[in-house]
Coordinates of C-alpha atoms and ligand atoms in Angstrom, one line a residue:
X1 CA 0.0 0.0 0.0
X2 CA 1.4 3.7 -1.2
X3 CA 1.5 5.9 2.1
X4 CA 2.8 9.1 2.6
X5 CA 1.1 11.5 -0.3
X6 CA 1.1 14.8 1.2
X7 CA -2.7 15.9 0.5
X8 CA -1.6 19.6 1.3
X9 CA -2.7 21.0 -1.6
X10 CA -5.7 18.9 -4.0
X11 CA -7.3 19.3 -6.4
X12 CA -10.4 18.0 -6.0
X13 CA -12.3 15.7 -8.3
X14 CA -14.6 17.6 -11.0
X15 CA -17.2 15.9 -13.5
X16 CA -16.3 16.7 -17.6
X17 CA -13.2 18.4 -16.3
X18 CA -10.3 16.3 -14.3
X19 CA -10.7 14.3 -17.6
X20 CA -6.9 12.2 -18.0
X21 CA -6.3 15.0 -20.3
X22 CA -6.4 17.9 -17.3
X23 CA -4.5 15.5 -15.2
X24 CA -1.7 15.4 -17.7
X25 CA -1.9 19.1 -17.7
X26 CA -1.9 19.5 -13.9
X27 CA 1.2 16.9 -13.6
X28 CA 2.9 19.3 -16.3
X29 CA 2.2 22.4 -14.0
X30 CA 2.8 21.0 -10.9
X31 CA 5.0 17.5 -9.6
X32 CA 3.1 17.3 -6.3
X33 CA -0.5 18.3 -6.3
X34 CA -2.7 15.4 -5.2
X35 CA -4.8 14.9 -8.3
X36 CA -7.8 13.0 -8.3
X37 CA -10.2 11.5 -11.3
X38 CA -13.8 13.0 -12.4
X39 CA -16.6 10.5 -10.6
X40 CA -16.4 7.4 -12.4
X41 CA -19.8 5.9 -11.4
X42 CA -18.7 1.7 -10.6
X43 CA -21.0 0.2 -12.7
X44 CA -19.0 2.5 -15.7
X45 CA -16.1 1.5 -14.5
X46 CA -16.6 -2.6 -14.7
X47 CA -18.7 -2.6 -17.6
X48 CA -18.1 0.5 -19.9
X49 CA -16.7 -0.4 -23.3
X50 CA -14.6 2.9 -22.7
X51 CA -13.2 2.0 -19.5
X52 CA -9.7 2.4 -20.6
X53 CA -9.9 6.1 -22.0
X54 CA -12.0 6.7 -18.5
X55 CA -9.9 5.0 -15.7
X56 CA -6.5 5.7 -17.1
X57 CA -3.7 7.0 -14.9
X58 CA -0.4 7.7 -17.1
X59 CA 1.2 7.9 -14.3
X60 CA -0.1 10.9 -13.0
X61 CA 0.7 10.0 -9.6
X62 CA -0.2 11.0 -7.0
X63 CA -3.5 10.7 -7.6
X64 CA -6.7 9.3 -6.3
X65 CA -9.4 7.6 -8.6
X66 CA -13.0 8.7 -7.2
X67 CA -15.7 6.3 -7.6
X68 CA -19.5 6.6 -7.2
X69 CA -21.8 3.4 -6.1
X70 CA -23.6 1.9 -3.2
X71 CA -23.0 -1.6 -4.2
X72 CA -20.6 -4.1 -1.9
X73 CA -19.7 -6.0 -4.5
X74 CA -19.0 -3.6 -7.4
X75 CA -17.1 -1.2 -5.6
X76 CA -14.8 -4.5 -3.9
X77 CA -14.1 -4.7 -7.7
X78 CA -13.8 -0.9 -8.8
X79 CA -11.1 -0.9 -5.7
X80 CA -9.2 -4.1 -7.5
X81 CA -9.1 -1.9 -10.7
X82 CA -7.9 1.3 -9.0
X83 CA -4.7 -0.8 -7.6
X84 CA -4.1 -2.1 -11.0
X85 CA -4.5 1.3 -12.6
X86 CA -1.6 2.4 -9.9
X87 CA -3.6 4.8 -8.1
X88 CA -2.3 5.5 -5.0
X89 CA -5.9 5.8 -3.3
X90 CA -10.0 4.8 -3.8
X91 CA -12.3 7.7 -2.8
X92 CA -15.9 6.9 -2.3
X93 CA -18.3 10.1 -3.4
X94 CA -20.6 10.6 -0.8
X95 CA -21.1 14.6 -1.6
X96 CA -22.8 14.9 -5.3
X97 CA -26.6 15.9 -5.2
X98 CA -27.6 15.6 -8.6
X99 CA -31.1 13.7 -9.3
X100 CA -29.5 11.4 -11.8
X101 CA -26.2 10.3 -9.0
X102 CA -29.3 9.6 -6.7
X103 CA -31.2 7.4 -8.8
X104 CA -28.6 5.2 -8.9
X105 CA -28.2 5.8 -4.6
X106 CA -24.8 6.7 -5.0
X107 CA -23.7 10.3 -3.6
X108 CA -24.7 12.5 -1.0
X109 CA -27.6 10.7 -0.2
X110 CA -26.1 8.2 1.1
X111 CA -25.3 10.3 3.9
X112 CA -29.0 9.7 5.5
X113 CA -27.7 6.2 5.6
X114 CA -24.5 6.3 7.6
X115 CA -24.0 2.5 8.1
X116 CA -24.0 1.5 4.4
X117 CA -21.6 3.9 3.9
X118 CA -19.4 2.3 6.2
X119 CA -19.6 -0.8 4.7
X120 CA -19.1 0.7 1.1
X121 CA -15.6 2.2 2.9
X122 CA -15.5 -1.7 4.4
X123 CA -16.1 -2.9 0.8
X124 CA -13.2 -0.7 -1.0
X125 CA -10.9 -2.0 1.7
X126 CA -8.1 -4.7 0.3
X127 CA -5.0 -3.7 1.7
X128 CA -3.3 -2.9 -1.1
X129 CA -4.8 1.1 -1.4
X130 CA -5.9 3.3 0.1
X131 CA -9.6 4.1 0.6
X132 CA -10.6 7.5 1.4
X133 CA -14.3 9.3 1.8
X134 CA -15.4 12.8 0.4
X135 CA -18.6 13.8 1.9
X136 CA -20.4 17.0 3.0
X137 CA -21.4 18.2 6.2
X138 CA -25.0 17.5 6.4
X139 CA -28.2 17.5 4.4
X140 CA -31.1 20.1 3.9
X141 CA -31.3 23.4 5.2
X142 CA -30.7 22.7 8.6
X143 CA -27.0 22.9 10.0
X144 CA -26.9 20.0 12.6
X145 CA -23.3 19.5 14.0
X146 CA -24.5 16.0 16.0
X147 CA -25.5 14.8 12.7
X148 CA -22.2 15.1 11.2
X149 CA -20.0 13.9 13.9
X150 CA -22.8 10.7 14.1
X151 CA -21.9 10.2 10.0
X152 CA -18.0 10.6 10.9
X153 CA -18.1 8.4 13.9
X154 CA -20.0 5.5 11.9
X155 CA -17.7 5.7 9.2
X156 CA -14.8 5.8 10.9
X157 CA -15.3 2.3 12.2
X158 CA -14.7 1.0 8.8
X159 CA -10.5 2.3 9.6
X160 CA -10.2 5.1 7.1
X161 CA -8.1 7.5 7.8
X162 CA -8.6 10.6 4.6
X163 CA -11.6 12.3 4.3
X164 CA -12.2 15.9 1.8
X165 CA -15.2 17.6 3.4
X166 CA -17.3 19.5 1.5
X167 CA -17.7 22.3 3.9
X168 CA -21.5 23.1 3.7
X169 CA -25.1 20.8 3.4
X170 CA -26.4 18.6 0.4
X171 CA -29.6 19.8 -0.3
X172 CA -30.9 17.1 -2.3
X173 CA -34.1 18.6 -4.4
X174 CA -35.6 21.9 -5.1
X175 CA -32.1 22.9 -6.3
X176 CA -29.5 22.4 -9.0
X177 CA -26.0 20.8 -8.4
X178 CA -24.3 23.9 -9.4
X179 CA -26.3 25.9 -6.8
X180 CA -25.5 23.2 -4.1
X181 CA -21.7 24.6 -4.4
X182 CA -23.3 28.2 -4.0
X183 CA -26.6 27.8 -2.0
X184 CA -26.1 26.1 1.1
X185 CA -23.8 28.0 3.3
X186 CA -20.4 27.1 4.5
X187 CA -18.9 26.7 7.2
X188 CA -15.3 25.4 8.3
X189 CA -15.8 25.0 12.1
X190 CA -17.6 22.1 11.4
X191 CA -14.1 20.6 10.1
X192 CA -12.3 22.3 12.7
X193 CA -15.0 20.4 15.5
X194 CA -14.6 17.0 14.0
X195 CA -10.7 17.4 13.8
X196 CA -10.4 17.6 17.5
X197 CA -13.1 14.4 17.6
X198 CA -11.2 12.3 15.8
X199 CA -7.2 13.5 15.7
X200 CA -6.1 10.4 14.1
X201 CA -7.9 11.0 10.5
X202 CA -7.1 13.9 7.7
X203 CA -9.6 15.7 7.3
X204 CA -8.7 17.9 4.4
X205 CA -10.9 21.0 3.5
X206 CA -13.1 21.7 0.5
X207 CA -15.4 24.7 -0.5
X208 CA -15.2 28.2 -1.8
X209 CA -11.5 28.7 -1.7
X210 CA -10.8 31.7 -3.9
X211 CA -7.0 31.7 -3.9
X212 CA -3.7 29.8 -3.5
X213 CA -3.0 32.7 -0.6
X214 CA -6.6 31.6 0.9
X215 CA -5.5 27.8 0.4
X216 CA -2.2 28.3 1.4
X217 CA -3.4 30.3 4.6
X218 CA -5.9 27.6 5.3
X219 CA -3.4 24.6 4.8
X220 CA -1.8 26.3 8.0
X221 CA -4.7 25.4 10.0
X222 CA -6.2 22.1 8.9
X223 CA -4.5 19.0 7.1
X224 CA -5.1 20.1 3.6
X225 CA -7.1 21.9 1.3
X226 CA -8.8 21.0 -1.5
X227 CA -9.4 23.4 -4.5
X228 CA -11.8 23.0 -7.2
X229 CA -13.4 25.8 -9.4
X230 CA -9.9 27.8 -9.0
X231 CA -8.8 25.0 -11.0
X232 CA -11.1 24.5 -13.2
X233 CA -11.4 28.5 -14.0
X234 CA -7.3 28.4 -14.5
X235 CA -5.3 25.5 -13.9
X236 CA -2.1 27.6 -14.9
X237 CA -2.4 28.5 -11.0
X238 CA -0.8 25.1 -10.1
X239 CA 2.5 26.7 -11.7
X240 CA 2.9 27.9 -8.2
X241 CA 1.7 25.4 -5.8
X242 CA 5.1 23.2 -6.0
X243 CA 7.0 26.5 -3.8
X244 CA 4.0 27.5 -2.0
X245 CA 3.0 24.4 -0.9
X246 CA 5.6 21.9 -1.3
X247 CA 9.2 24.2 -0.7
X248 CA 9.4 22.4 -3.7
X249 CA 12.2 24.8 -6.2
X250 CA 10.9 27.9 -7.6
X251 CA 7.3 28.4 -9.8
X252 CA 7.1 26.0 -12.9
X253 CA 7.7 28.6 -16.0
X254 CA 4.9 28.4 -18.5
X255 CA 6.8 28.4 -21.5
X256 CA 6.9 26.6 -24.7
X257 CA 8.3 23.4 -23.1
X258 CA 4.7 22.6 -21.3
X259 CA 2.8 23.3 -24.9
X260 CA 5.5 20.7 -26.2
X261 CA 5.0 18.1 -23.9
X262 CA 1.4 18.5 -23.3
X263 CA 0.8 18.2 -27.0
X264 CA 3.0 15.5 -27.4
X265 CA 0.7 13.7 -24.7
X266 CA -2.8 14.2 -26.5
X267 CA -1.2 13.8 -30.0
X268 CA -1.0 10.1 -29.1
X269 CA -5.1 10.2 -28.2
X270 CA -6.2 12.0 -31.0
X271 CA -7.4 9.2 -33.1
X272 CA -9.9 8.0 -29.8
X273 CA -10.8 11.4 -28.4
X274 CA -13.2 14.2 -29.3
X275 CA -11.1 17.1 -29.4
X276 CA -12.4 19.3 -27.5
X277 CA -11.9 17.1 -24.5
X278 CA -8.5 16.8 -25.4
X279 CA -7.6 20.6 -26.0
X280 CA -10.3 22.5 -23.3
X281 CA -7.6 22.3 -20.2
X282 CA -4.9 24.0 -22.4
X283 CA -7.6 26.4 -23.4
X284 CA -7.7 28.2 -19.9
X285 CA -4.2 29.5 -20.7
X286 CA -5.9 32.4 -21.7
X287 CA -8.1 33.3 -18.6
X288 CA -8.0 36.5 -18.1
X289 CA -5.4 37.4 -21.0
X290 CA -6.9 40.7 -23.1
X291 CA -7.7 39.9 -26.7
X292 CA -7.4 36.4 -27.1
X293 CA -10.4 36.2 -28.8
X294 CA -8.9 36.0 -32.2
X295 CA -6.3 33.3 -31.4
X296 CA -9.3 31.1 -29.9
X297 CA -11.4 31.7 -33.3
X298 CA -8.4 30.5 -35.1
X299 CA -8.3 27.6 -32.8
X300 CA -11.4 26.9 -33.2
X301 CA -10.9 26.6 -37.1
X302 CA -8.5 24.4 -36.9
X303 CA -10.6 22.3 -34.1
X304 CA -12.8 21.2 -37.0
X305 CA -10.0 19.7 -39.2
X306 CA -8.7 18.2 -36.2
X307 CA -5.6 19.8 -37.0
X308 CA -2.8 19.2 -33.9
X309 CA 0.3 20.5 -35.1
X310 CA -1.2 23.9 -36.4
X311 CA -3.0 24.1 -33.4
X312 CA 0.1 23.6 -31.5
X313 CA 2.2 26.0 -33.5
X314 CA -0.7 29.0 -32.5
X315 CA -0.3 28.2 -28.6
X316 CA 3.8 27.9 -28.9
X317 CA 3.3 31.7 -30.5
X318 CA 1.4 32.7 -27.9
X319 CA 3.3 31.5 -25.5
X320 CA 6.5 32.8 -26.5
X321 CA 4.7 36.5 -27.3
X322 CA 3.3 36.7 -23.9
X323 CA 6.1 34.9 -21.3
X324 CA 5.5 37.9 -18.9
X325 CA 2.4 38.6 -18.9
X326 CA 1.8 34.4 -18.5
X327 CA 4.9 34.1 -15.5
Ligands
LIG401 C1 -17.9 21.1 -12.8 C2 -17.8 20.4 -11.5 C3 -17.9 19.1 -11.5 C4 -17.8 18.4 -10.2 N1 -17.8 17.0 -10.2 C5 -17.5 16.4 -9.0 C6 -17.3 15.0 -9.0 O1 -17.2 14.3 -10.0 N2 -17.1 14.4 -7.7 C7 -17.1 15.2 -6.6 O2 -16.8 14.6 -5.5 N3 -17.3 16.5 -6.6 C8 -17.5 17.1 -7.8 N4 -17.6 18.5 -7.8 C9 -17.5 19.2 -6.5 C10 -16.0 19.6 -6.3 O3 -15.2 18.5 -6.1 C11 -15.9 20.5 -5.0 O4 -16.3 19.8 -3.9 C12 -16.7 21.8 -5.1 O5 -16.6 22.4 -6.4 C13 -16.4 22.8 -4.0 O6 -15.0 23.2 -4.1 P1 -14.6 24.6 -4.8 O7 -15.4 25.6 -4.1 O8 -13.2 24.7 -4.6 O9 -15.0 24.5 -6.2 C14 -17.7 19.1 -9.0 C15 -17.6 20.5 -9.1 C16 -17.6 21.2 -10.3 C17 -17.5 22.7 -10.4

């Protein structure tokens, strides 16, 4: 079993966006972020024909492969296939509200059921990786400390010893999931609470962290953080997170040597990918960068022939044109 990943800085799992393709991107930016997969629900991950362009690591490491599902048996097998993937760690979603992830009773509201939770964690247990939870901290409108510490001290029977915490309720109808990350407010003493319960677990914090300053100045009180929309808005953050977080040399430069290798990576996926899922995490480069409009139309030209290499040629130019503006 792979110990020892520092989870200070994560970044946390995210549905049509921690695709391999973003992970390859993230590696590129930053050696030790703890990365982890989109929600691969288990039955997908057993059965789908795709399962190989889906569960895929490349050696991303470290990195955690998240998996969504309430049955024993599937998820004892999703955990087999995480180890063989070489992840270094199985993480059971117990925090997404959306109607479809609760048909399948998988997600947050598994959280009313606190026992079979435990024995999904029991389930994903084979001594060979590590199994970790990401929940949030109650359900409805109604903040309700006992209830959380109840969930935590259930689960916590089954021996994890990781779990990212959402830091405000589920609410699980009446609402969208996007509003669920805006709607129901947050609040971090409920982590801080459950950290003196239970010393022995990470309990690494998730939810409306606006900046690597905020993360960073968080990390100083609570095992980790875990950063999501940041992300996803610009990953080209995570050029920073090695010093910041890690004392880890200086900031990764974004220079023509990360279009290179990052293109070099999806060049070889092409021929199975749609594009866009292979080109949209290099796209953020130009977040917040004033008249990129043209160079993205151009892109988008080129998008339609499938066209790598002039596609590649347009980022190394603007890349090279706008070093400081990028460093
Ligand atoms: C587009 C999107 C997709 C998401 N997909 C997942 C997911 O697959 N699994 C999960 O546990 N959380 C998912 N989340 C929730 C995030 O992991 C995170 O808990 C949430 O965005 C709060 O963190 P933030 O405020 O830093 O964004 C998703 C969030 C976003 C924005």
């Amino acid at each position: 079993m792979k110990e020892n990943n520092n989870r200070r800085f994560c970044v946390a799992p995210m549905m049509g966006y921690t695709t391999p393709y973003a992970r390859k991107l993230y590696r590129i930016l930053s050696r030790n972020s703890f990365l982890f997969t989109e929600m691969i629900p288990a039955k997908s991950m057993i059965n789908s024909k795709n399962k190989d362009l889906v569960i895929e690591n490349n050696d991303n490491n470290p990195v955690a492969l998240q998996v969504g599902g309430s049955n024993l048996n599937d998820l004892k097998i999703c955990s087999e296939i995480a180890y063989s993937y070489n992840y270094d760690e199985i993480n059971l979603n117990v925090g997404c509200p959306s109607k479809a992830v609760q048909n399948g009773k998988f997600g947050a509201c598994l959280m009313k059921d606190k026992v079979l939770v435990r024995q999904c964690l029991e389930s994903l247990q084979n001594n060979k990786i590590i199994v970790s939870l990401k929940c949030r901290i109650g359900l409805g409108n109604e903040m309700n400390y006992e209830f959380f510490e109840e969930f935590i001290e259930e689960v916590s029977k089954s021996g994890i010893k990781i779990i990212y915490v959402h830091a405000r309720n589920a609410i699980l109808s009446g609402i969208s999931p996007s509003q669920n990350r805006t709607i129901p407010k947050l609040d971090y003493n409920f982590v801080q609470r459950i950290k003196t319960k239970f010393p022995d677990i990470l309990f690494i914090l998730n939810g409306g962290i606006k900046s690597l300053q905020e993360a960073k100045d968080l990390s100083n009180d609570y095992d980790g953080v875990m950063v999501g929309r940041l992300i996803q808005n610009n990953p080209f953050v995570l050029a920073r997170v090695d010093s910041m977080f890690y004392n880890d040399g200086k900031n990764t430069s974004i220079n023509e040597q990360i279009i290179f290798d990052y293109f070099k990576y999806i060049k070889t996926k092409v021929d199975n990918e749609s594009i866009f899922r292979l080109l949209s995490p290099i796209l953020n480069i130009f977040f917040g960068v004033p008249n990129s409009k043209i160079i993205k139309s151009r892109i988008n030209e080129h998008m339609k022939n499938r066209n790598l290499n002039l596609i590649e040629d347009i980022f190394m130019h603007f890349v090279k044109k706008n070093n400081l503006l990028l460093n």
